[in-house]
Amino acid sequence: MRLLALCAIPLVTALVVLAARTFRGRRVPVALLLVVAGAHLALVTSLWVAPPLPALGGWIAADPLGLTVLTLTSVLFLVTAIYIVGYLRQEAPRSGRVFAGGLLAFLAAASVVALAQHLAMLWVGMEATTLSVAPLVFLRRDRRSLEATWKYLVVSSVGIALALLGTFFLASAQGDLGRPLLLPDLIAHARELHPAWLRAAFLFLLVGFGTKMGLAPMHTWKPDTYGEAPSLVSGLMAGALTSCAFLGVARVSEVVAAAGLGSFAQPVLIAFGLLSLGVAATFVIGQRDMKRLLAYSSVEHMGLLVLGLGLGGVGAYGSMLHLVNNGLAKGWMFLITGNIALATGAANSGNRGLIRTLPASATLLVLGLFAVTGSPPFGMFLSEFTILRAAFDGGHPWIAATILVALAVIFVGMAALVLGIVLGEPPAPTGRNLGAVPVRESRWLVAGPVALAAIVLMLGFYIPGPLRDVLTRAAMALGGTAP
Amino acid sequence: MRNAAQIVLLLVVLSDLAILGTSRLSSCIRGLAAQGFLLGLLPVLIAPHVSVHAASLAVGTVIVKAVALPWFLTWAIREAAVRREIEPIVGFIASQLLGALAVALAFAIASRLPLPGMQQPLLVPVSLATLIIGFVVLTTRRKALVQVVGYLILENGIYLFGLTQTESVPFLIELGVLLDIFVGVFIMGIVVFHINREFDSLDSTRLTELSD
């Protein structure tokens, strides 16, 4: 019941918002967003306290991997909903109906992805996440957002189409063994699956869902989309949507690991991971726009996630922990970037001395820089360190060295832009530019990022027992070992 | 029934090649509608015995792929007052040669893929050929609207492969896939409509403001 409610409540609310006459016009039903977000997180919390039984004949269940992604999505959504209260006082979207409806539909689709045990159902949910977000990218309806939406739709749709083909390949590999495309049955019969079809399925699902994750070289839509979408939408995409896409890759990895084909999958995962790190390191240098910078940072972290998976051993645990850290940190950074864009018009290198004009946001931005680049004492340091340890344990010192070089370059590239914006002399007041006078920053706009920052900081020191347990069980399912 | 299915599959390949060769948007969309209708026939022709599942899949496919989507694309052309030529990056004859190459490649790949209990030897090669031709249309045509057609042909190829698995994929899922594709094309159509108003052309190669 609770599992069904998690998908149904946001879906029904989204349909009501999109269809009802009362929600026409620019006004956003923000109270409704808050209520649904709160109810969703409350239900998710109850899943941690009292684990639910699978529902719909085993089609949906909250296993450790899915529960991790679901909780991450739910937390980010509530934080975003709170942020929207402050956001709407300064900005009015063209259509309140599309804005709220799209967000709620995204929450429903992401919940379906997280809970799905049937891989075709997972696909339907994944495609629905793409579609629910597209109108949000298009919210400003100018030339640039039009171009971004088009690229996003075409590249993601082709990617996800390949994932559908991969899903059918998996059904071919399964034949008559157990219930078709249900994860527990696939894993139980993993060693009897047809190996040629399983390999083909893995490759197509990796490329398909990898496109949605934004792994290089399928990342081309990412900087444009994150750059043009409203920051809070980019935050949800970089934090929650990419995690859902990673879940798709993780699901097929579970089957491949159970089938004993790890030696086939691991080099492929490592290759995509290293390529993503390399692309991110190349394009981060000299980047002038905060959101595009964060997009390349997202490419980097997606690369780290599949690297951890590919390295195996403690790497799988590192990936799971990194999934949580990256999701929270991306939400934090994009919301702060949104604050800067709201106050100054654009979060790019044209800004100077924000530490004086927007002290709270600027401080959070600098802290976020250290968190996102994996510096201690933040959680990312721990997860990146675990992935590095997996590289050394597996006898791949060159991979570890490559990761370290890429991380160093990315740190320099990100620090150059962030510190350039935060420090220095504020420009003379012109137009929307504010000069050196500190602006009163709305509590609604700062509270969410502060909460996310606190969690990421805590995860650097202390991982709560239940979370550690769930992450460990997820890593074991992915063929890894306990840390 | 088996012969009928084979004839329909061959007609699907012909519709692929026809779409590659046409220079007018309206006949391109007509080709797509015809292909959608052929795809709708297949679940009934392939099924060992007529079942509710196969019949409803056929009806759903015809409604979405042969009626709703072509009608919507035609609406988008009329409303956005798109010029009716296709403007390929690769010429029509060259595209058709590429298409023929795709068909040959598809048969070569399919002969090496083992599929136990396959009743329809043509299904997998036609599916792969349609998939590749969809990709060719998607990448070699300038107009955003024709790229949507390419995406739909690619989806049709995947749908054909999915027919080898109709027994294992439940009806609800197929309905979900059809709905997703429908909504996806609907949103693409709206974006295409706005591209035309904003840029005064549906030429997606003009979308070049964003880059690093």
XYZ file of C-alpha atoms in Angstrom:
695
model
C 0.000 0.000 0.000
C 2.700 2.471 1.017
C 4.726 1.605 -2.072
C 1.734 2.213 -4.325
C 0.908 5.446 -2.519
C 4.450 6.741 -3.092
C 3.881 6.562 -6.865
C 0.157 7.346 -6.921
C -0.028 10.448 -4.695
C 2.316 12.627 -6.808
C 0.905 11.214 -10.053
C -2.720 11.952 -9.172
C -1.807 15.420 -7.876
C 0.127 16.118 -11.087
C -2.841 15.111 -13.240
C -5.213 17.235 -11.160
C -2.908 20.255 -11.409
C -2.526 19.805 -15.173
C -6.231 19.295 -15.815
C -8.139 21.459 -13.317
C -9.317 24.908 -14.363
C -8.429 26.480 -11.009
C -4.727 26.068 -11.708
C -4.649 28.022 -14.994
C -2.494 31.136 -15.157
C 0.816 31.998 -13.589
C 0.036 31.205 -9.967
C 1.860 28.084 -8.752
C -0.007 25.852 -6.274
C 2.959 25.952 -3.927
C 1.123 24.725 -0.814
C 0.113 21.609 -2.730
C 3.751 21.013 -3.728
C 4.838 21.310 -0.088
C 2.115 18.959 1.178
C 2.897 16.284 -1.419
C 6.655 16.610 -0.845
C 6.181 16.323 2.932
C 3.820 13.344 2.660
C 6.211 11.621 0.255
C 9.191 12.005 2.585
C 7.092 10.866 5.566
C 6.107 7.704 3.681
C 9.717 7.099 2.640
C 10.828 7.483 6.261
C 8.245 4.896 7.286
C 9.869 2.471 4.803
C 13.116 2.764 6.781
C 11.346 2.149 10.096
C 9.133 -0.741 8.960
C 10.315 -2.385 5.714
C 7.364 -3.032 3.374
C 6.448 -6.222 1.549
C 6.660 -6.270 -2.257
C 3.414 -5.156 -3.913
C 1.644 -5.712 -7.256
C 2.755 -9.339 -7.480
C 6.401 -8.469 -6.901
C 6.506 -5.710 -9.519
C 7.354 -3.034 -6.966
C 9.482 -3.436 -3.856
C 11.879 -1.306 -1.830
C 15.206 -3.123 -2.042
C 18.391 -1.433 -0.722
C 19.395 0.076 -4.096
C 15.929 1.407 -4.845
C 15.398 2.668 -1.299
C 18.627 4.689 -1.506
C 17.583 6.397 -4.743
C 14.013 6.910 -3.506
C 15.141 8.557 -0.268
C 17.602 10.796 -2.094
C 14.893 11.896 -4.537
C 12.395 12.520 -1.769
C 14.791 14.636 0.314
C 15.857 16.687 -2.707
C 12.240 17.211 -3.736
C 11.207 18.513 -0.317
C 14.208 20.862 -0.213
C 13.349 22.092 -3.708
C 9.692 22.602 -2.755
C 10.740 24.747 0.213
C 13.096 26.686 -2.054
C 10.258 27.330 -4.507
C 8.396 29.367 -1.851
C 11.226 31.913 -1.873
C 11.847 31.567 -5.603
C 8.278 32.520 -6.494
C 8.562 35.804 -4.589
C 11.141 36.954 -7.128
C 10.298 35.079 -10.305
C 6.998 34.036 -11.907
C 7.145 31.083 -14.306
C 5.204 31.471 -17.583
C 2.771 28.765 -16.568
C 2.230 27.758 -12.945
C 0.321 24.687 -14.059
C 3.184 23.324 -16.177
C 5.705 24.223 -13.477
C 3.963 22.426 -10.587
C 2.547 19.640 -12.768
C 5.949 18.876 -14.282
C 7.640 18.742 -10.877
C 4.980 16.445 -9.407
C 5.011 14.187 -12.468
C 8.776 13.955 -12.105
C 8.427 12.872 -8.462
C 5.915 10.177 -9.481
C 8.093 8.908 -12.328
C 11.246 8.866 -10.177
C 9.375 6.896 -7.486
C 8.288 4.345 -10.101
C 11.900 3.984 -11.283
C 13.213 3.570 -7.739
C 10.648 0.966 -6.725
C 10.312 -0.972 -10.006
C 11.418 -4.595 -9.906
C 10.115 -5.233 -13.416
C 12.717 -3.916 -15.824
C 10.215 -2.859 -18.488
C 8.311 -0.919 -15.821
C 11.608 0.698 -14.872
C 11.966 1.758 -18.508
C 8.476 3.269 -18.630
C 9.246 5.266 -15.475
C 12.626 6.394 -16.798
C 11.126 7.689 -20.040
C 8.463 9.457 -17.986
C 11.171 11.282 -15.985
C 12.629 12.597 -19.268
C 9.258 13.779 -20.478
C 8.153 15.360 -17.192
C 11.307 17.486 -17.015
C 11.321 18.655 -20.661
C 8.568 21.294 -20.222
C 10.460 22.620 -17.181
C 13.647 23.134 -19.221
C 11.485 24.977 -21.749
C 9.927 27.262 -19.108
C 11.445 30.557 -20.327
C 10.454 29.877 -23.951
C 13.302 31.906 -25.449
C 15.708 30.817 -28.170
C 18.337 29.410 -25.859
C 15.972 27.328 -23.739
C 14.325 26.135 -26.954
C 17.644 24.883 -28.273
C 18.472 23.232 -24.945
C 15.085 21.505 -24.753
C 15.403 20.216 -28.312
C 18.883 18.772 -27.729
C 17.768 17.246 -24.447
C 14.682 15.640 -25.963
C 16.403 14.236 -29.052
C 19.541 12.911 -27.367
C 17.702 11.501 -24.328
C 14.938 9.963 -26.437
C 17.392 8.149 -28.693
C 19.351 7.010 -25.632
C 16.295 5.732 -23.860
C 15.110 4.016 -27.065
C 18.371 2.032 -27.076
C 17.700 1.123 -23.440
C 14.304 -0.269 -24.474
C 16.031 -2.426 -27.063
C 18.445 -3.553 -24.330
C 15.466 -4.471 -22.140
C 14.046 -6.631 -24.948
C 17.481 -8.236 -25.388
C 17.380 -9.113 -21.702
C 14.001 -10.773 -22.239
C 15.571 -12.748 -25.113
C 18.405 -13.813 -22.825
C 15.886 -14.973 -20.248
C 13.667 -17.054 -22.536
C 11.326 -19.158 -20.404
C 13.310 -18.969 -17.156
C 11.093 -17.669 -14.344
C 8.744 -14.702 -14.590
C 9.853 -12.470 -17.479
C 11.968 -9.370 -16.734
C 11.394 -9.492 -12.983
C 14.636 -8.713 -11.229
C 14.523 -11.438 -8.517
C 13.820 -14.110 -11.155
C 16.548 -12.785 -13.460
C 19.046 -12.936 -10.606
C 17.897 -16.395 -9.479
C 18.376 -17.774 -13.003
C 21.351 -15.530 -13.830
C 23.738 -18.356 -14.634
C 21.303 -19.964 -17.089
C 20.693 -16.753 -19.087
C 21.887 -16.786 -22.690
C 25.326 -15.105 -22.382
C 25.443 -13.495 -25.867
C 22.052 -11.806 -25.400
C 22.950 -10.810 -21.846
C 26.150 -9.110 -23.033
C 24.248 -7.268 -25.765
C 21.579 -6.263 -23.237
C 24.207 -4.914 -20.857
C 25.860 -2.791 -23.554
C 22.583 -1.318 -24.821
C 21.261 -0.617 -21.324
C 24.575 0.975 -20.310
C 24.642 3.252 -23.366
C 20.909 4.003 -23.058
C 20.735 4.804 -19.360
C 24.295 6.199 -19.564
C 22.925 8.831 -21.940
C 20.432 9.831 -19.272
C 23.181 9.829 -16.641
C 25.302 12.017 -18.900
C 28.314 9.740 -19.212
C 30.818 10.899 -21.835
C 30.570 10.721 -24.848
C 26.753 10.817 -24.508
C 26.907 13.889 -22.239
C 26.460 16.546 -24.951
C 22.955 17.567 -23.856
C 24.002 18.115 -20.258
C 25.754 21.512 -20.164
C 23.115 23.078 -22.434
C 20.185 21.649 -20.514
C 21.493 22.415 -17.026
C 22.652 25.810 -18.255
C 19.254 26.884 -19.599
C 16.830 25.194 -17.190
C 15.877 27.099 -14.025
C 18.515 26.273 -11.374
C 16.111 24.390 -9.135
C 15.164 22.150 -12.080
C 18.842 21.618 -12.938
C 19.396 20.687 -9.290
C 16.669 18.058 -9.368
C 18.036 16.726 -12.654
C 21.662 16.581 -11.508
C 20.753 15.214 -8.081
C 17.750 12.946 -8.550
C 17.256 12.210 -12.256
C 20.849 11.121 -12.863
C 20.608 8.901 -9.766
C 17.531 7.219 -11.247
C 19.466 6.664 -14.481
C 22.380 5.208 -12.500
C 19.874 2.857 -10.886
C 19.032 1.570 -14.372
C 22.709 0.802 -15.001
C 23.004 -0.724 -11.523
C 20.012 -3.041 -12.132
C 21.565 -4.654 -15.199
C 24.918 -4.760 -13.384
C 23.234 -6.764 -10.625
C 22.113 -9.363 -13.179
C 25.502 -9.392 -14.927
C 27.322 -9.801 -11.597
C 25.014 -12.664 -10.578
C 25.619 -14.312 -13.978
C 29.371 -14.262 -13.339
C 30.038 -11.989 -16.338
C 31.742 -9.306 -14.232
C 34.970 -9.695 -16.168
C 33.087 -8.635 -19.323
C 31.248 -5.679 -17.788
C 33.976 -4.187 -15.617
C 36.395 -2.970 -18.328
C 33.476 -1.334 -20.174
C 32.342 0.501 -17.038
C 35.906 1.599 -16.277
C 36.362 2.911 -19.835
C 33.180 5.030 -19.670
C 34.182 6.272 -16.215
C 37.677 7.351 -17.215
C 36.425 8.989 -20.425
C 33.846 10.975 -18.430
C 36.508 12.145 -15.977
C 38.735 13.183 -18.877
C 35.977 15.111 -20.665
C 34.952 16.847 -17.439
C 38.548 17.853 -16.675
C 38.972 19.251 -20.199
C 35.823 21.376 -20.245
C 35.863 22.587 -16.635
C 38.961 24.670 -17.345
C 38.047 28.157 -18.522
C 34.305 27.654 -17.960
C 32.571 31.019 -17.409
C 29.060 29.943 -16.448
C 28.300 28.398 -13.040
C 25.552 26.073 -14.242
C 27.577 24.756 -17.173
C 30.482 24.275 -14.766
C 28.267 22.220 -12.466
C 27.061 20.222 -15.485
C 30.626 19.152 -16.239
C 31.117 18.434 -12.541
C 28.078 16.164 -12.858
C 29.712 14.374 -15.823
C 32.741 13.849 -13.560
C 30.708 12.362 -10.720
C 28.688 10.108 -13.037
C 32.061 8.860 -14.285
C 33.147 8.152 -10.703
C 29.914 6.217 -10.052
C 30.455 3.788 -12.936
C 34.183 3.608 -12.136
C 33.392 2.406 -8.624
C 30.997 -0.145 -10.085
C 33.604 -1.287 -12.613
C 36.421 -1.573 -10.082
C 34.326 -3.875 -7.887
C 35.344 -4.852 -4.358
C 34.870 -1.883 -2.013
C 34.323 0.253 -5.141
C 30.650 -0.735 -5.280
C 30.153 0.536 -1.727
C 32.082 3.684 -2.662
C 29.708 4.213 -5.597
C 26.613 3.830 -3.445
C 27.932 6.302 -0.876
C 29.003 8.617 -3.685
C 25.511 8.452 -5.183
C 24.090 9.872 -1.947
C 26.796 12.506 -1.529
C 26.679 13.646 -5.137
C 22.880 13.914 -5.180
C 22.780 16.063 -2.054
C 25.761 18.225 -3.047
C 24.403 18.873 -6.556
C 21.062 20.007 -5.106
C 22.915 22.318 -2.718
C 25.137 23.870 -5.417
C 22.412 24.396 -8.009
C 20.074 26.051 -5.499
C 22.844 28.437 -4.404
C 23.628 29.144 -8.058
C 19.928 29.908 -8.436
C 20.198 32.467 -5.602
C 23.038 34.221 -7.414
C 21.094 34.217 -10.679
C 18.008 35.624 -8.912
C 20.012 38.442 -7.320
C 22.320 39.424 -10.180
C 20.592 38.186 -13.344
C 23.144 35.534 -14.295
C 25.507 33.285 -12.348
C 28.582 33.717 -14.523
C 32.069 35.167 -14.367
C 30.632 38.679 -14.827
C 29.986 38.723 -11.079
C 32.539 39.886 -8.532
C 32.706 40.171 -4.754
C 29.534 38.262 -3.928
C 30.874 37.659 -0.441
C 29.881 41.251 0.269
C 26.584 41.436 -1.582
C 25.257 37.924 -0.890
C 27.231 36.779 2.157
C 25.191 33.672 3.007
C 24.971 32.318 -0.535
C 28.612 33.130 -1.271
C 29.760 31.269 1.854
C 27.649 28.255 0.935
C 29.029 28.402 -2.614
C 32.641 28.263 -1.397
C 31.849 25.445 1.051
C 30.071 23.659 -1.787
C 33.138 24.027 -3.989
C 35.144 22.049 -1.435
C 32.352 19.502 -0.937
C 31.814 18.871 -4.664
C 35.522 18.505 -5.396
C 35.889 15.875 -2.693
C 37.869 17.770 -0.063
C 37.753 16.679 3.567
C 35.786 16.884 5.840
C 32.812 16.479 3.456
C 31.175 13.153 2.563
C 32.498 13.168 -1.013
C 36.040 12.811 0.308
C 35.120 9.553 1.983
C 33.346 8.081 -1.057
C 36.023 9.160 -3.545
C 38.661 7.760 -1.220
C 36.794 4.431 -1.119
C 36.704 4.295 -4.936
C 40.451 5.080 -5.063
C 41.087 2.323 -2.535
C 39.189 -0.096 -4.772
C 41.518 0.866 -7.649
C 44.593 0.119 -5.531
C 43.090 -3.071 -4.080
C 42.270 -4.327 -7.575
C 45.854 -3.727 -8.706
C 45.088 -0.731 -10.945
C 47.497 1.984 -9.738
C 47.302 3.697 -13.153
C 43.556 4.078 -12.894
C 43.977 5.540 -9.409
C 46.624 7.959 -10.709
C 44.366 9.031 -13.607
C 41.489 9.663 -11.202
C 43.721 11.777 -8.960
C 45.016 13.895 -11.846
C 41.484 14.468 -13.164
C 40.211 15.408 -9.697
C 43.068 17.884 -9.248
C 42.446 19.542 -12.621
C 38.719 19.771 -11.941
C 39.380 21.333 -8.543
C 41.554 24.032 -10.122
C 38.994 24.705 -12.862
C 36.067 24.953 -10.446
C 37.963 26.997 -7.877
C 39.001 29.535 -10.535
C 35.387 30.375 -11.403
C 33.864 30.116 -7.920
C 36.561 32.155 -6.161
C 36.513 34.680 -9.013
C 32.814 35.255 -8.439
C 32.962 35.307 -4.654
C 36.065 37.397 -4.038
C 37.194 40.710 -5.469
C 35.671 44.158 -5.636
C 31.939 44.291 -6.443
C 31.272 46.280 -9.642
C 29.577 49.689 -9.540
C 25.784 49.396 -9.362
C 24.278 49.247 -12.864
C 20.797 48.029 -13.693
C 20.120 44.809 -11.826
C 23.705 44.790 -10.591
C 23.709 45.626 -6.940
C 27.083 47.113 -6.120
C 28.573 46.540 -2.700
C 25.385 46.750 -0.646
C 24.515 43.449 1.066
C 21.114 42.122 -0.059
C 18.737 40.584 2.430
C 18.629 36.934 1.435
C 15.321 35.181 1.870
C 15.398 32.413 4.480
C 13.370 30.201 2.141
C 16.201 30.384 -0.396
C 18.974 29.544 2.056
C 17.356 27.022 4.428
C 17.324 24.108 1.959
C 20.954 24.408 0.838
C 22.031 24.749 4.507
C 20.187 21.525 5.372
C 21.778 19.678 2.431
C 25.213 21.039 3.363
C 24.732 19.827 6.936
C 23.912 16.289 5.749
C 26.895 16.164 3.355
C 29.142 17.407 6.167
C 27.739 14.817 8.580
C 28.306 12.003 6.059
C 31.984 12.960 6.078
C 32.252 12.169 9.778
C 29.523 9.744 10.561
C 27.306 7.445 8.493
C 24.216 6.396 10.489
C 23.920 2.642 11.107
C 20.768 1.970 9.044
C 22.179 3.929 6.076
C 25.485 2.074 6.227
C 23.594 -1.201 6.385
C 21.423 -0.384 3.346
C 24.392 0.886 1.313
C 26.405 -2.221 2.169
C 23.572 -4.541 1.138
C 23.174 -2.586 -2.106
C 26.918 -2.904 -2.780
C 26.789 -6.663 -2.135
C 23.947 -7.006 -4.657
C 26.200 -5.239 -7.172
C 28.887 -7.861 -6.659
C 30.989 -5.766 -4.280
C 32.290 -6.406 -0.786
C 31.530 -4.755 2.546
C 33.848 -1.840 3.388
C -0.944 -16.429 -41.447
C 2.781 -16.878 -41.597
C 2.980 -15.798 -45.224
C 0.826 -12.773 -44.536
C 3.185 -11.714 -41.751
C 6.162 -12.059 -44.068
C 4.527 -9.911 -46.711
C 3.727 -7.254 -44.102
C 7.328 -7.293 -42.883
C 8.596 -6.799 -46.429
C 6.164 -3.908 -46.838
C 7.646 -2.368 -43.663
C 11.092 -2.406 -45.294
C 9.608 -0.834 -48.430
C 7.995 1.912 -46.345
C 11.417 2.561 -44.730
C 13.025 2.986 -48.133
C 10.115 5.091 -49.406
C 10.495 7.507 -46.476
C 14.230 7.749 -47.193
C 13.534 8.643 -50.812
C 10.718 11.140 -50.508
C 11.368 14.846 -50.834
C 8.055 16.095 -49.443
C 7.143 16.343 -45.795
C 3.541 15.278 -46.314
C 4.461 12.050 -48.125
C 7.084 11.389 -45.460
C 4.375 11.506 -42.795
C 2.033 9.436 -44.971
C 4.790 6.808 -45.198
C 5.094 6.863 -41.420
C 1.342 6.397 -41.007
C 1.393 3.463 -43.436
C 4.248 1.907 -41.504
C 2.331 2.391 -38.246
C -0.674 0.618 -39.751
C 1.507 -2.317 -40.915
C 2.982 -2.536 -37.436
C -0.516 -2.677 -36.019
C -1.353 -5.716 -38.182
C 1.649 -7.705 -37.014
C 0.676 -8.670 -33.422
C -2.450 -10.433 -34.766
C -0.625 -12.085 -37.678
C 2.242 -13.336 -35.530
C 0.260 -14.625 -32.546
C -0.200 -18.417 -32.708
C -3.900 -17.948 -31.929
C -5.954 -14.777 -31.785
C -5.943 -13.493 -28.201
C -7.348 -10.429 -26.448
C -3.772 -9.372 -25.727
C -2.704 -9.411 -29.387
C -5.917 -7.754 -30.561
C -5.745 -4.902 -28.054
C -2.059 -4.357 -28.810
C -2.965 -4.136 -32.506
C -5.752 -1.628 -31.837
C -3.536 0.483 -29.545
C -0.714 0.501 -32.084
C -2.956 1.548 -34.967
C -4.523 4.326 -32.894
C -1.175 5.741 -31.728
C 1.189 5.022 -34.625
C -1.109 5.183 -37.658
C -3.654 7.813 -36.611
C -2.769 10.022 -33.634
C 0.925 10.749 -34.268
C 0.687 11.334 -38.053
C -2.376 13.524 -37.487
C -0.500 15.529 -34.860
C 2.575 15.966 -37.075
C 0.358 17.111 -39.956
C -1.286 19.594 -37.600
C 2.160 20.898 -36.578
C 3.150 21.429 -40.243
C -0.036 23.335 -41.001
C -0.071 25.459 -37.844
C 3.606 26.356 -37.985
C 3.361 26.946 -41.763
C 6.425 24.840 -42.439
C 7.846 24.785 -45.971
C 7.043 21.437 -47.478
C 10.486 20.299 -48.649
C 12.659 17.996 -46.558
C 16.136 19.549 -47.081
C 18.412 16.559 -46.507
C 22.091 16.826 -45.546
C 22.687 13.612 -47.511
C 20.867 13.427 -50.878
C 17.833 11.203 -51.457
C 19.582 8.712 -53.745
C 22.518 8.452 -51.348
C 20.107 7.981 -48.420
C 18.349 5.174 -50.234
C 21.693 3.519 -50.921
C 22.475 3.877 -47.210
C 19.080 2.290 -46.523
C 19.847 -0.663 -48.797
C 23.179 -1.039 -47.018
C 21.325 -0.987 -43.680
C 19.031 -3.790 -44.833
C 22.001 -5.930 -45.909
C 23.777 -5.219 -42.624
C 20.637 -6.071 -40.643
C 20.300 -9.477 -42.335
C 23.997 -10.176 -41.721
C 23.708 -9.350 -38.001
C 20.404 -11.176 -37.548
C 21.766 -14.390 -39.068
C 24.341 -14.481 -36.265
C 21.894 -13.832 -33.403
C 20.366 -17.014 -32.046
C 16.737 -16.691 -30.983
C 15.293 -20.014 -29.834
C 11.776 -20.870 -30.963
C 11.574 -18.045 -33.513
C 8.555 -18.504 -35.776
C 9.270 -15.451 -37.915
C 12.756 -15.473 -39.442
C 12.199 -12.024 -41.001
C 11.189 -10.238 -37.794
C 14.662 -9.583 -36.332
C 16.372 -8.451 -39.581
C 13.466 -6.139 -40.477
C 13.517 -4.745 -36.943
C 17.258 -3.995 -37.140
C 16.951 -2.520 -40.650
C 14.144 -0.205 -39.537
C 16.157 0.794 -36.472
C 19.220 1.726 -38.547
C 17.141 3.558 -41.183
C 15.427 5.542 -38.425
C 18.856 6.565 -37.210
C 19.853 7.586 -40.758
C 16.760 9.806 -41.072
C 17.396 11.278 -37.631
C 20.974 12.267 -38.417
C 20.836 13.242 -42.104
C 17.793 15.541 -42.203
C 17.911 19.217 -41.300
C 14.290 19.825 -40.371
C 13.444 19.224 -36.738
C 10.093 17.746 -37.744
C 11.702 15.140 -40.005
C 14.038 14.259 -37.151
C 10.935 13.450 -35.100
C 9.872 11.138 -37.944
C 13.336 9.529 -37.783
C 12.956 9.001 -34.049
C 9.573 7.361 -34.625
C 11.007 5.008 -37.283
C 13.738 4.068 -34.804
C 11.052 3.369 -32.181
C 9.160 1.292 -34.763
C 12.281 -0.837 -35.222
C 12.440 -1.448 -31.490
C 8.709 -2.199 -31.434
C 9.297 -4.880 -34.099
C 11.986 -6.463 -31.957
C 9.627 -6.284 -28.993
C 7.164 -8.442 -30.965
C 9.537 -11.378 -30.506
C 8.801 -10.976 -26.791
C 5.030 -10.391 -26.783
C 4.538 -13.458 -24.624
C 6.865 -12.163 -21.910
C 6.002 -8.455 -21.892
C 2.611 -7.841 -20.295
C 0.000 -5.654 -21.931
C 0.201 -2.933 -19.277
C 3.850 -2.367 -20.081
C 3.165 -2.159 -23.805
C 0.480 0.387 -23.067
C 2.994 2.356 -20.981
C 5.556 2.283 -23.799
C 2.986 3.512 -26.326
C 1.851 6.266 -23.967
C 5.448 7.370 -23.332
C 6.158 7.571 -27.056
C 2.935 9.456 -27.653
C 3.647 12.042 -24.944
C 7.269 12.284 -26.094
C 6.298 13.110 -29.653
C 3.618 15.476 -28.402
C 6.212 17.473 -26.444
C 8.645 17.317 -29.377
C 5.879 18.632 -31.621
C 5.255 21.578 -29.324
C 8.971 22.375 -29.220
C 9.138 22.092 -33.036
C 6.205 24.497 -33.250
C 8.054 27.027 -31.092
C 11.327 26.533 -32.975
C 9.499 27.541 -36.139
C 8.009 30.657 -34.572
C 11.241 31.690 -32.901
C 13.717 30.983 -35.706
C 11.279 31.270 -38.629
C 12.437 27.842 -39.770
C 12.346 24.274 -38.574
C 16.000 23.845 -39.444
C 17.635 22.360 -36.369
C 21.122 23.185 -37.707
C 20.312 26.787 -36.791
C 20.279 25.775 -33.134
C 23.880 26.705 -32.504
C 23.858 29.352 -29.791
C 24.895 26.952 -27.037
C 28.394 25.542 -27.186
C 31.699 25.463 -25.333
